[in-house]
PDB file of C-alpha atoms in Angstrom:
ATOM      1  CA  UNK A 968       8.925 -42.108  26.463  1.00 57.00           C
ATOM      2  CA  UNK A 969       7.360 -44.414  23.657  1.00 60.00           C
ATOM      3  CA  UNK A 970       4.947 -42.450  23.568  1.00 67.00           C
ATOM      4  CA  UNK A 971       6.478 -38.994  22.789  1.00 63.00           C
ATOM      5  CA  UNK A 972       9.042 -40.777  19.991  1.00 64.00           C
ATOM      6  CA  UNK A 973       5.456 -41.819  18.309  1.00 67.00           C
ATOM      7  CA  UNK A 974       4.155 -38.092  18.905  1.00 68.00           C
ATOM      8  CA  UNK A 975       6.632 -35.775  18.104  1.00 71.00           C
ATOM      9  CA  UNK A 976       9.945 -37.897  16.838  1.00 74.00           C
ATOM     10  CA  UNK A 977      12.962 -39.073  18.346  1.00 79.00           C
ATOM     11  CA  UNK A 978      14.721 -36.539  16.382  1.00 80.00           C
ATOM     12  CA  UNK A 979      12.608 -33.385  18.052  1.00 83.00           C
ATOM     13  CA  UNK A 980      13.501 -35.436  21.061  1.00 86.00           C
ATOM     14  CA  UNK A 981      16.787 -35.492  21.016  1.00 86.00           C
ATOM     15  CA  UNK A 982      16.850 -31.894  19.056  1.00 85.00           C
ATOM     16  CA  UNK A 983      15.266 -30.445  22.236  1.00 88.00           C
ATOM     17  CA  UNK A 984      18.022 -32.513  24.383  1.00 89.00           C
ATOM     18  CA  UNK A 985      20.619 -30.678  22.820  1.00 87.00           C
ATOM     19  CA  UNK A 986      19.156 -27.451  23.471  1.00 86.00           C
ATOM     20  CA  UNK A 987      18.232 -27.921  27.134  1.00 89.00           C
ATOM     21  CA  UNK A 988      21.965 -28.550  27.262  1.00 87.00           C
ATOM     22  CA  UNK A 989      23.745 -25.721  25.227  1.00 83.00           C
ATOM     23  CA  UNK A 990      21.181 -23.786  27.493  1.00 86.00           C
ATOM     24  CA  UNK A 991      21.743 -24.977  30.626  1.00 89.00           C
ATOM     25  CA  UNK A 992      25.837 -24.052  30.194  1.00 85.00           C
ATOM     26  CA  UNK A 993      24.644 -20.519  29.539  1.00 85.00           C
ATOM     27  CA  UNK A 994      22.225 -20.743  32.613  1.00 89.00           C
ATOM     28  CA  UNK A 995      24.983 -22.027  35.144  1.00 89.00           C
ATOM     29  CA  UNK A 996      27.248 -18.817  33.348  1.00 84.00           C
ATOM     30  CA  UNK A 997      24.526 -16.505  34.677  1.00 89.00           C
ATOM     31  CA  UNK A 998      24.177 -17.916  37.956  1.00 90.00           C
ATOM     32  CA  UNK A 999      28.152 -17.732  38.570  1.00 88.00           C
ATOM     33  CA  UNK A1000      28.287 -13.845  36.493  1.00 85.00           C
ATOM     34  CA  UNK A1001      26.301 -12.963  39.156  1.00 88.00           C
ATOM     35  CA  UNK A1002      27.249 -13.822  42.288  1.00 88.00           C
ATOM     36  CA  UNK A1003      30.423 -12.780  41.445  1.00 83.00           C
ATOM     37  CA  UNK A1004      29.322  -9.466  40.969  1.00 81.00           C
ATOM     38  CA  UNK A1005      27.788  -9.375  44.191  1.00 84.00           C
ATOM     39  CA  UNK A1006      24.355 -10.524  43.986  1.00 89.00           C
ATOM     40  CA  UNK A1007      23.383 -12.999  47.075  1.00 91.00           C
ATOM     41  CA  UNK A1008      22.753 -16.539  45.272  1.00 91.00           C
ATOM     42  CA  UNK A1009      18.505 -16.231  45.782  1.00 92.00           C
ATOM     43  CA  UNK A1010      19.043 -12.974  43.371  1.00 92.00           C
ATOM     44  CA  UNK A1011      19.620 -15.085  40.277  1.00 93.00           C
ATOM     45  CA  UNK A1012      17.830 -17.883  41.553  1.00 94.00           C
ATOM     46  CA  UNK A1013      14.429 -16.122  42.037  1.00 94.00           C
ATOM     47  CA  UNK A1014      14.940 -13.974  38.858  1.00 92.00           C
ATOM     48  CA  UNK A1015      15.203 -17.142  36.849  1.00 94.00           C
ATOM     49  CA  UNK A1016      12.190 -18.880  38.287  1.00 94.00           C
ATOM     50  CA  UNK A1017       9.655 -15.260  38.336  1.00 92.00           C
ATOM     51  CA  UNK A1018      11.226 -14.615  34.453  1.00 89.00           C
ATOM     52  CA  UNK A1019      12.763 -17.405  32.664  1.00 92.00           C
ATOM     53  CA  UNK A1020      14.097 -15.715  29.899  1.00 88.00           C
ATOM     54  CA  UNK A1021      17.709 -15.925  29.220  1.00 83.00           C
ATOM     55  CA  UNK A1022      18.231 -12.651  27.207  1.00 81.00           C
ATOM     56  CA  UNK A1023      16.225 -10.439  29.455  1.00 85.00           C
ATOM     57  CA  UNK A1024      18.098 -12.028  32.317  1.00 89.00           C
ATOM     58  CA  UNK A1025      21.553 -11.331  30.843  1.00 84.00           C
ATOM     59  CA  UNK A1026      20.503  -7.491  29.914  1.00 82.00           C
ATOM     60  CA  UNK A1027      18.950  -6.579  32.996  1.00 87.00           C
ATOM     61  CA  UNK A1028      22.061  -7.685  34.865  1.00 87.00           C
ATOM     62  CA  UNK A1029      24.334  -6.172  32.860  1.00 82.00           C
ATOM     63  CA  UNK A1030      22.609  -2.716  33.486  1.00 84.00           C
ATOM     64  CA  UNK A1031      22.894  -4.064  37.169  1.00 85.00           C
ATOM     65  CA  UNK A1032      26.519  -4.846  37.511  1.00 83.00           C
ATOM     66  CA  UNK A1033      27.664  -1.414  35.704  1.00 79.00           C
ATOM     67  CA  UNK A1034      25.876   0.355  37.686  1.00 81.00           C
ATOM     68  CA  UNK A1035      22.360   1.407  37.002  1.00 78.00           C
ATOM     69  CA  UNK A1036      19.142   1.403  38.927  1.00 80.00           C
ATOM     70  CA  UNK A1037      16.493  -1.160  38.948  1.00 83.00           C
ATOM     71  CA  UNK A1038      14.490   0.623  36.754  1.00 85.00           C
ATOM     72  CA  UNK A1039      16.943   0.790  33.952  1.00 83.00           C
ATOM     73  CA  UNK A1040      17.462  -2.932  34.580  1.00 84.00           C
ATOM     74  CA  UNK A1041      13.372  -3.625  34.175  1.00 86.00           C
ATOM     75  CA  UNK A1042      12.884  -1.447  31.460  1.00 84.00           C
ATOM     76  CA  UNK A1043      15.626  -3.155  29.513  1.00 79.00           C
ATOM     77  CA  UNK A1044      14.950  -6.648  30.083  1.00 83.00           C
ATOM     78  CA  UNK A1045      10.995  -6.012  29.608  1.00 85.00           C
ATOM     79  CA  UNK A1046      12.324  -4.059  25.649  1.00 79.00           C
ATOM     80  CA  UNK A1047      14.382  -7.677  24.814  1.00 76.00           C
ATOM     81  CA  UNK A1048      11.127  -9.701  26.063  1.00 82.00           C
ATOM     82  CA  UNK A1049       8.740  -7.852  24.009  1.00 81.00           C
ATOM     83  CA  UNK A1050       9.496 -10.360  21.231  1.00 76.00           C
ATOM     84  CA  UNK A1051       7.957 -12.971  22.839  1.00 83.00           C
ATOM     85  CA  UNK A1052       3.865 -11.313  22.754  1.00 84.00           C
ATOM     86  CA  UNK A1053       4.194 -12.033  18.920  1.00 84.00           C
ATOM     87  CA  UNK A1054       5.405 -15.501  19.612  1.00 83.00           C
ATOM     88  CA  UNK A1055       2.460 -15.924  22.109  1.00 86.00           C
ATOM     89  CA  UNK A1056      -0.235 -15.392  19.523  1.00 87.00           C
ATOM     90  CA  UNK A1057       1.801 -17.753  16.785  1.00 86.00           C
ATOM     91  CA  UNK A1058       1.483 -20.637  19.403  1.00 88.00           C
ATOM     92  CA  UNK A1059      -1.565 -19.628  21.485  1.00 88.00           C
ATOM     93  CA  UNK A1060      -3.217 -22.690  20.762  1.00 87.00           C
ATOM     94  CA  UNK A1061       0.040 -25.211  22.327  1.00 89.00           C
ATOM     95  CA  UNK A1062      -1.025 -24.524  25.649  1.00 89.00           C
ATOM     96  CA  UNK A1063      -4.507 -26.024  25.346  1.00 84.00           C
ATOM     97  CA  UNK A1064      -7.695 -24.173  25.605  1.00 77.00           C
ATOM     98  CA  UNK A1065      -7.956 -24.076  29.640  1.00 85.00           C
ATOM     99  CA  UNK A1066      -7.324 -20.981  31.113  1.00 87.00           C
ATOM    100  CA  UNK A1067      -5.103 -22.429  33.856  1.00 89.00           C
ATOM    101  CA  UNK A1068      -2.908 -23.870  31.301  1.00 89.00           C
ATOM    102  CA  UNK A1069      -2.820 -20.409  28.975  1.00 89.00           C
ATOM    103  CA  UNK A1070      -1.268 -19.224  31.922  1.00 90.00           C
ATOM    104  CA  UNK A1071       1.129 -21.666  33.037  1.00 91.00           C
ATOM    105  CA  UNK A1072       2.011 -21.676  29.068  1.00 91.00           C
ATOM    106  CA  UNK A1073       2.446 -18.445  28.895  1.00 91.00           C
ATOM    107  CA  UNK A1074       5.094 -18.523  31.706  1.00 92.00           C
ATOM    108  CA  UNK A1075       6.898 -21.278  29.120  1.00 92.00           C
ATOM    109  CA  UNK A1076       7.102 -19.450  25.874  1.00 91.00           C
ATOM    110  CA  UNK A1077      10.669 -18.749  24.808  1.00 89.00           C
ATOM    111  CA  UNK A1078      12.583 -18.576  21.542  1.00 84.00           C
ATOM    112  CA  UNK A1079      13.500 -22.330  21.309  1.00 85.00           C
ATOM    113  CA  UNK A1080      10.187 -23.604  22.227  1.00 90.00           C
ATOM    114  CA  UNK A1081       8.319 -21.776  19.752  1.00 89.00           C
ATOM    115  CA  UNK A1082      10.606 -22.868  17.117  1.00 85.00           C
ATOM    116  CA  UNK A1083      10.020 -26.608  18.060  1.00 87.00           C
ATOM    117  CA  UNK A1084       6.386 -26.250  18.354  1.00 88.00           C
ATOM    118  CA  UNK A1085       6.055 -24.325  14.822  1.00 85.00           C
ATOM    119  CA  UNK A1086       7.901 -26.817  13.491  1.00 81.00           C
ATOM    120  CA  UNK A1087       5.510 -29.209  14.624  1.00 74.00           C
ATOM    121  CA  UNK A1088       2.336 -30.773  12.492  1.00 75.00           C
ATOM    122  CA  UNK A1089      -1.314 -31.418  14.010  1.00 83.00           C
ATOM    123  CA  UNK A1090      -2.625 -29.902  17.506  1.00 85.00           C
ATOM    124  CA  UNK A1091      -1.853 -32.859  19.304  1.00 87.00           C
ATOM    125  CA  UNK A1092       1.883 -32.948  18.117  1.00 86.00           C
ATOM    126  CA  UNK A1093       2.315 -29.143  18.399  1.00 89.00           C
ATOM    127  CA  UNK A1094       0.583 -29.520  22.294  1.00 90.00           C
ATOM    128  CA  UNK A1095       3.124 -32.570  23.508  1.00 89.00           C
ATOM    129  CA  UNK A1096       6.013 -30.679  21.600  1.00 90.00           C
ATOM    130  CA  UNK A1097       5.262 -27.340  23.371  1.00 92.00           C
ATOM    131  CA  UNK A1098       4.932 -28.912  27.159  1.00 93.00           C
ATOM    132  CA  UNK A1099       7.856 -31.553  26.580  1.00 91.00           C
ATOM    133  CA  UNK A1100      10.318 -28.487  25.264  1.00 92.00           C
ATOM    134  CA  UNK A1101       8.855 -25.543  27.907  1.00 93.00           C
ATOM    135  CA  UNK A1102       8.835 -28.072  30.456  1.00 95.00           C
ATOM    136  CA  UNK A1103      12.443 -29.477  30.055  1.00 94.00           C
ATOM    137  CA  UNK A1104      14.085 -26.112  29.621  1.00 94.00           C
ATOM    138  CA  UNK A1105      11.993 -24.514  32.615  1.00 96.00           C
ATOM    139  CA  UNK A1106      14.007 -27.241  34.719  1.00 96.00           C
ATOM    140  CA  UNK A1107      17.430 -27.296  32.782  1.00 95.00           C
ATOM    141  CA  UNK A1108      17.891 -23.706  32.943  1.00 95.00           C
ATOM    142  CA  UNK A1109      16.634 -23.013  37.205  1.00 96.00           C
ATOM    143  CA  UNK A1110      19.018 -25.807  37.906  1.00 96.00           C
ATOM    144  CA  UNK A1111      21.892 -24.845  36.244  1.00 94.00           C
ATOM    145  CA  UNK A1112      21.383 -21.108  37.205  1.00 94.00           C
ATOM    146  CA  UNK A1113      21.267 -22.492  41.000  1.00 95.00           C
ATOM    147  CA  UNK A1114      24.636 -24.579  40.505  1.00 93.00           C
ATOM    148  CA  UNK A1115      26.243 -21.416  38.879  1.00 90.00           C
ATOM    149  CA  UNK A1116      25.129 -19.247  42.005  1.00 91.00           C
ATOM    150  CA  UNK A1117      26.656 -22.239  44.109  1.00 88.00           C
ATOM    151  CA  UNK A1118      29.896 -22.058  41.864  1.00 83.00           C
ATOM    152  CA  UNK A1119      30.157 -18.230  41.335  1.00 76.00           C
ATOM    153  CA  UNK A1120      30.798 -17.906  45.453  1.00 72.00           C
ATOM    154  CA  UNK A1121      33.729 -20.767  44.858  1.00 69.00           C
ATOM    155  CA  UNK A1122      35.311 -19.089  41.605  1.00 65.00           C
ATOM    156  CA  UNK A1123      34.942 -15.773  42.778  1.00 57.00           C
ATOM    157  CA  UNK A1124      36.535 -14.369  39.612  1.00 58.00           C
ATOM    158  CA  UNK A1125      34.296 -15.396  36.480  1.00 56.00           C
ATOM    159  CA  UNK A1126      36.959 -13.522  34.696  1.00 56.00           C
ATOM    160  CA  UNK A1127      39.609 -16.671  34.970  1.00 55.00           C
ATOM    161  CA  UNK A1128      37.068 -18.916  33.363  1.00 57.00           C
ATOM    162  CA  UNK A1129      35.842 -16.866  30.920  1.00 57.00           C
ATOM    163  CA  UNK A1130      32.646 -17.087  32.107  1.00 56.00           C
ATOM    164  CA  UNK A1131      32.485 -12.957  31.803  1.00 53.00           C
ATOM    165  CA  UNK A1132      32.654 -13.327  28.410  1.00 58.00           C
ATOM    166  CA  UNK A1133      29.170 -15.213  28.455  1.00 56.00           C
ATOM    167  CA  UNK A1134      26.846 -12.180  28.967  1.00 53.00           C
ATOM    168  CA  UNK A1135      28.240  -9.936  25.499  1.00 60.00           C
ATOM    169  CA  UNK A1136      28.458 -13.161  23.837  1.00 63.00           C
ATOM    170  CA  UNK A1137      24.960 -14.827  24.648  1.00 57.00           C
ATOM    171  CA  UNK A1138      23.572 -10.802  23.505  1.00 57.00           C
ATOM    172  CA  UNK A1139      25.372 -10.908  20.581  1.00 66.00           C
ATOM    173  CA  UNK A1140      24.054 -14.485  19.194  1.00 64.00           C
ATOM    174  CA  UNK A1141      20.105 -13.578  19.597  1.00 56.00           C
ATOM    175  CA  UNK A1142      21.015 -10.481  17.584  1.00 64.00           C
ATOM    176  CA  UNK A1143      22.806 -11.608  14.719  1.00 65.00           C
ATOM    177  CA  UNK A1144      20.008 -13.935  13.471  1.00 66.00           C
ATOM    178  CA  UNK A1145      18.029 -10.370  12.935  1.00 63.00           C
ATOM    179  CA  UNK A1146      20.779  -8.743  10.956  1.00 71.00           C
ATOM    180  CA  UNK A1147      20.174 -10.446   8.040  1.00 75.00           C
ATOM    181  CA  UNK A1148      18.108  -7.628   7.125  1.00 76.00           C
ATOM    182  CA  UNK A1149      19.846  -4.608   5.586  1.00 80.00           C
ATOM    183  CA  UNK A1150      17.451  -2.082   7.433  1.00 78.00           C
ATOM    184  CA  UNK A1151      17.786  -3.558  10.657  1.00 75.00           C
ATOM    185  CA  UNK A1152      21.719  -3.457  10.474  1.00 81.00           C
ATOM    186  CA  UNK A1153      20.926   0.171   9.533  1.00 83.00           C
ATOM    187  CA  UNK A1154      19.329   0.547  12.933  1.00 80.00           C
ATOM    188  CA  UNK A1155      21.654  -1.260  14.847  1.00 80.00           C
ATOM    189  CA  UNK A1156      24.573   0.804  13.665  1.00 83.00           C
ATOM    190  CA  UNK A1157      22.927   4.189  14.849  1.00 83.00           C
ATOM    191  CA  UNK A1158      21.781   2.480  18.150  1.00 80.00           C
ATOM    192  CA  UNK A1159      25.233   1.411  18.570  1.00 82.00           C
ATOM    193  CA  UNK A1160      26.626   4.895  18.030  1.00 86.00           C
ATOM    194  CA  UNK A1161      24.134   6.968  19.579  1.00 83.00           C
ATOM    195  CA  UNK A1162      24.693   4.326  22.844  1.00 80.00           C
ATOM    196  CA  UNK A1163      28.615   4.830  22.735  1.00 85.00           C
ATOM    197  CA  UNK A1164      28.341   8.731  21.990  1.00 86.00           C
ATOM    198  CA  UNK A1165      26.283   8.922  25.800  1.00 82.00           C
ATOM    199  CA  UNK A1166      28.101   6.537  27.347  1.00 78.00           C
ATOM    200  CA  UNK A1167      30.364   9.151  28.759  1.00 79.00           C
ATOM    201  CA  UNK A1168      27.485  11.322  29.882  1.00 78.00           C
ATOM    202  CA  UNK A1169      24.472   9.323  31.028  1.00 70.00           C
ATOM    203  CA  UNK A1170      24.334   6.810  33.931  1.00 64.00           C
ATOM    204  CA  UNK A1171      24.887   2.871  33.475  1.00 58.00           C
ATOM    205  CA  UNK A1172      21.957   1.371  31.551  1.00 56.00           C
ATOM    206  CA  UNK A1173      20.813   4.277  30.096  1.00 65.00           C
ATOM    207  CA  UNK A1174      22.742   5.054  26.836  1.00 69.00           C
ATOM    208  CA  UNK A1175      21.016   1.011  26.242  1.00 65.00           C
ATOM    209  CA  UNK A1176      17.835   2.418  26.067  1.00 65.00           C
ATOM    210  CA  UNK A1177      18.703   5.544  24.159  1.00 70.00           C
ATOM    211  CA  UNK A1178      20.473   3.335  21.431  1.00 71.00           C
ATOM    212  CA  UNK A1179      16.729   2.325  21.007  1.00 67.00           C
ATOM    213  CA  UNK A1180      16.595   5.385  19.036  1.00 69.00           C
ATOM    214  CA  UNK A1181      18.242   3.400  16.069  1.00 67.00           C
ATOM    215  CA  UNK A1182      14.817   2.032  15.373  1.00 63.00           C
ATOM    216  CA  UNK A1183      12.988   5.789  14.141  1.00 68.00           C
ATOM    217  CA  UNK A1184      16.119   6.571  11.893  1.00 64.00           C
ATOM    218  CA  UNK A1185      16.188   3.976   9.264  1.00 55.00           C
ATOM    219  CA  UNK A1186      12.437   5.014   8.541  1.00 51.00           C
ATOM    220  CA  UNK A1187      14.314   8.006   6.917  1.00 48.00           C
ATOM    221  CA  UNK A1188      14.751   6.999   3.460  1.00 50.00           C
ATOM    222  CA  UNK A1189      16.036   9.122   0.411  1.00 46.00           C
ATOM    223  CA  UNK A1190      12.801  10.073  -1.491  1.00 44.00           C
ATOM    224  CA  UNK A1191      13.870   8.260  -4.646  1.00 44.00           C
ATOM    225  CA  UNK A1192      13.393   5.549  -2.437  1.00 45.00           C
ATOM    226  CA  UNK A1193      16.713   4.289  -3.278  1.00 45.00           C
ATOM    227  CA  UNK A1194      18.663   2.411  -0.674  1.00 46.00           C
ATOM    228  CA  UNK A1195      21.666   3.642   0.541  1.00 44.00           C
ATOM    229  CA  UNK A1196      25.057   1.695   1.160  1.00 41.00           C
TER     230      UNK A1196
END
């Protein structure tokens, strides 16, 4: 423990302490969302340990528990992790240079750990930072998804808790940090619409991936090139 205060600070340290928490509350929310909506408790519990990311998790069982097909449920949660292959070349050299731990790295990378290991100065401190932070969250998050899955058979209704509330509202906070930008609002608004206009029409999970549509309109500008309210 010394050793990592001298190495990466016992601010990061307690920094990534805090996240392994807030995380592991939204990781014991998926396990309980669902097995309440009728997923046998391995469902969540494998998912978790074969994907380990939180936002692809939370969209593909959303498409899942309104109804849509597995492939729907893939296709959405593989759109939301696409993020991450940019974030894999920004801290490809965290890992270390052995192939076996590229891979195991890879399995790692998520939003949080990234941000601690850019933050980082000096291989060695960006290395320790990146395996201390993947590490930790790897085992906050399978653990508290497995005591959810325990707990969502007990509560039964996730709805009482609130806990229901936890897959719009976990969506919602990895957007907002991206609509700072004025064209990406743009594209969220026709997404949105063009999502809600199907809804009626199209099977669960679906009008999702159509909303991805959003992204090809804002590309139409005026030709004065001004920028429209």
């Amino acid at each position: 423990m010394r050793s990592l205060r001298r190495t990466i600070g016992r601010g990061t340290l307690r920094d990534i302490a805090l996240v392994c928490l807030a995380d592991a509350l939204v990781g014991a929310s998926f396990g309980a969302i669902a097995v309440s909506g009728g997923l046998p408790p391995q469902v969540p519990v494998l998912m978790s340990l074969l994907v380990f990311a939180g936002g692809a998790q939370f969209a593909a069982l959303g498409v899942v528990l309104a109804g849509g097909g597995p492939l729907a449920a893939v296709v959405s949660g593989l759109i939301l992790n696409a993020r991450l292959l940019p974030f894999g070349f920004a801290v490809a050299d965290a890992p270390g240079g052995r192939l076996a731990a590229r891979l195991a790295g890879a399995h790692l990378i998520t939003d949080e750990v990234v941000a601690f290991v850019l933050a980082g100065s000096g291989p060695r401190a960006r290395r320790v930072t990146f395996w201390t932070c993947g590490l930790a969250l790897f085992a906050s998050w399978n653990l508290a998804v497995a005591g959810g899955a325990l707990a969502g058979r007990a509560i039964g209704d996730v709805g009482a808790l609130g806990l229901d509330a936890a897959f719009p509202a976990v969506l919602l906070a990895l957007a907002l940090p991206a609509l700072r930008e004025r064209a990406t609002r743009r594209a969220a608004l026709y997404g949105a619409a063009a999502a809600v206009a199907a809804t009626p029409f199209l099977p669960a999970g679906l009008p999702v991936l159509l909303s991805l549509g959003g992204l090809a309109l804002p590309a139409a500008r005026p030709a004065d090139g001004g920028d429209p309210a």
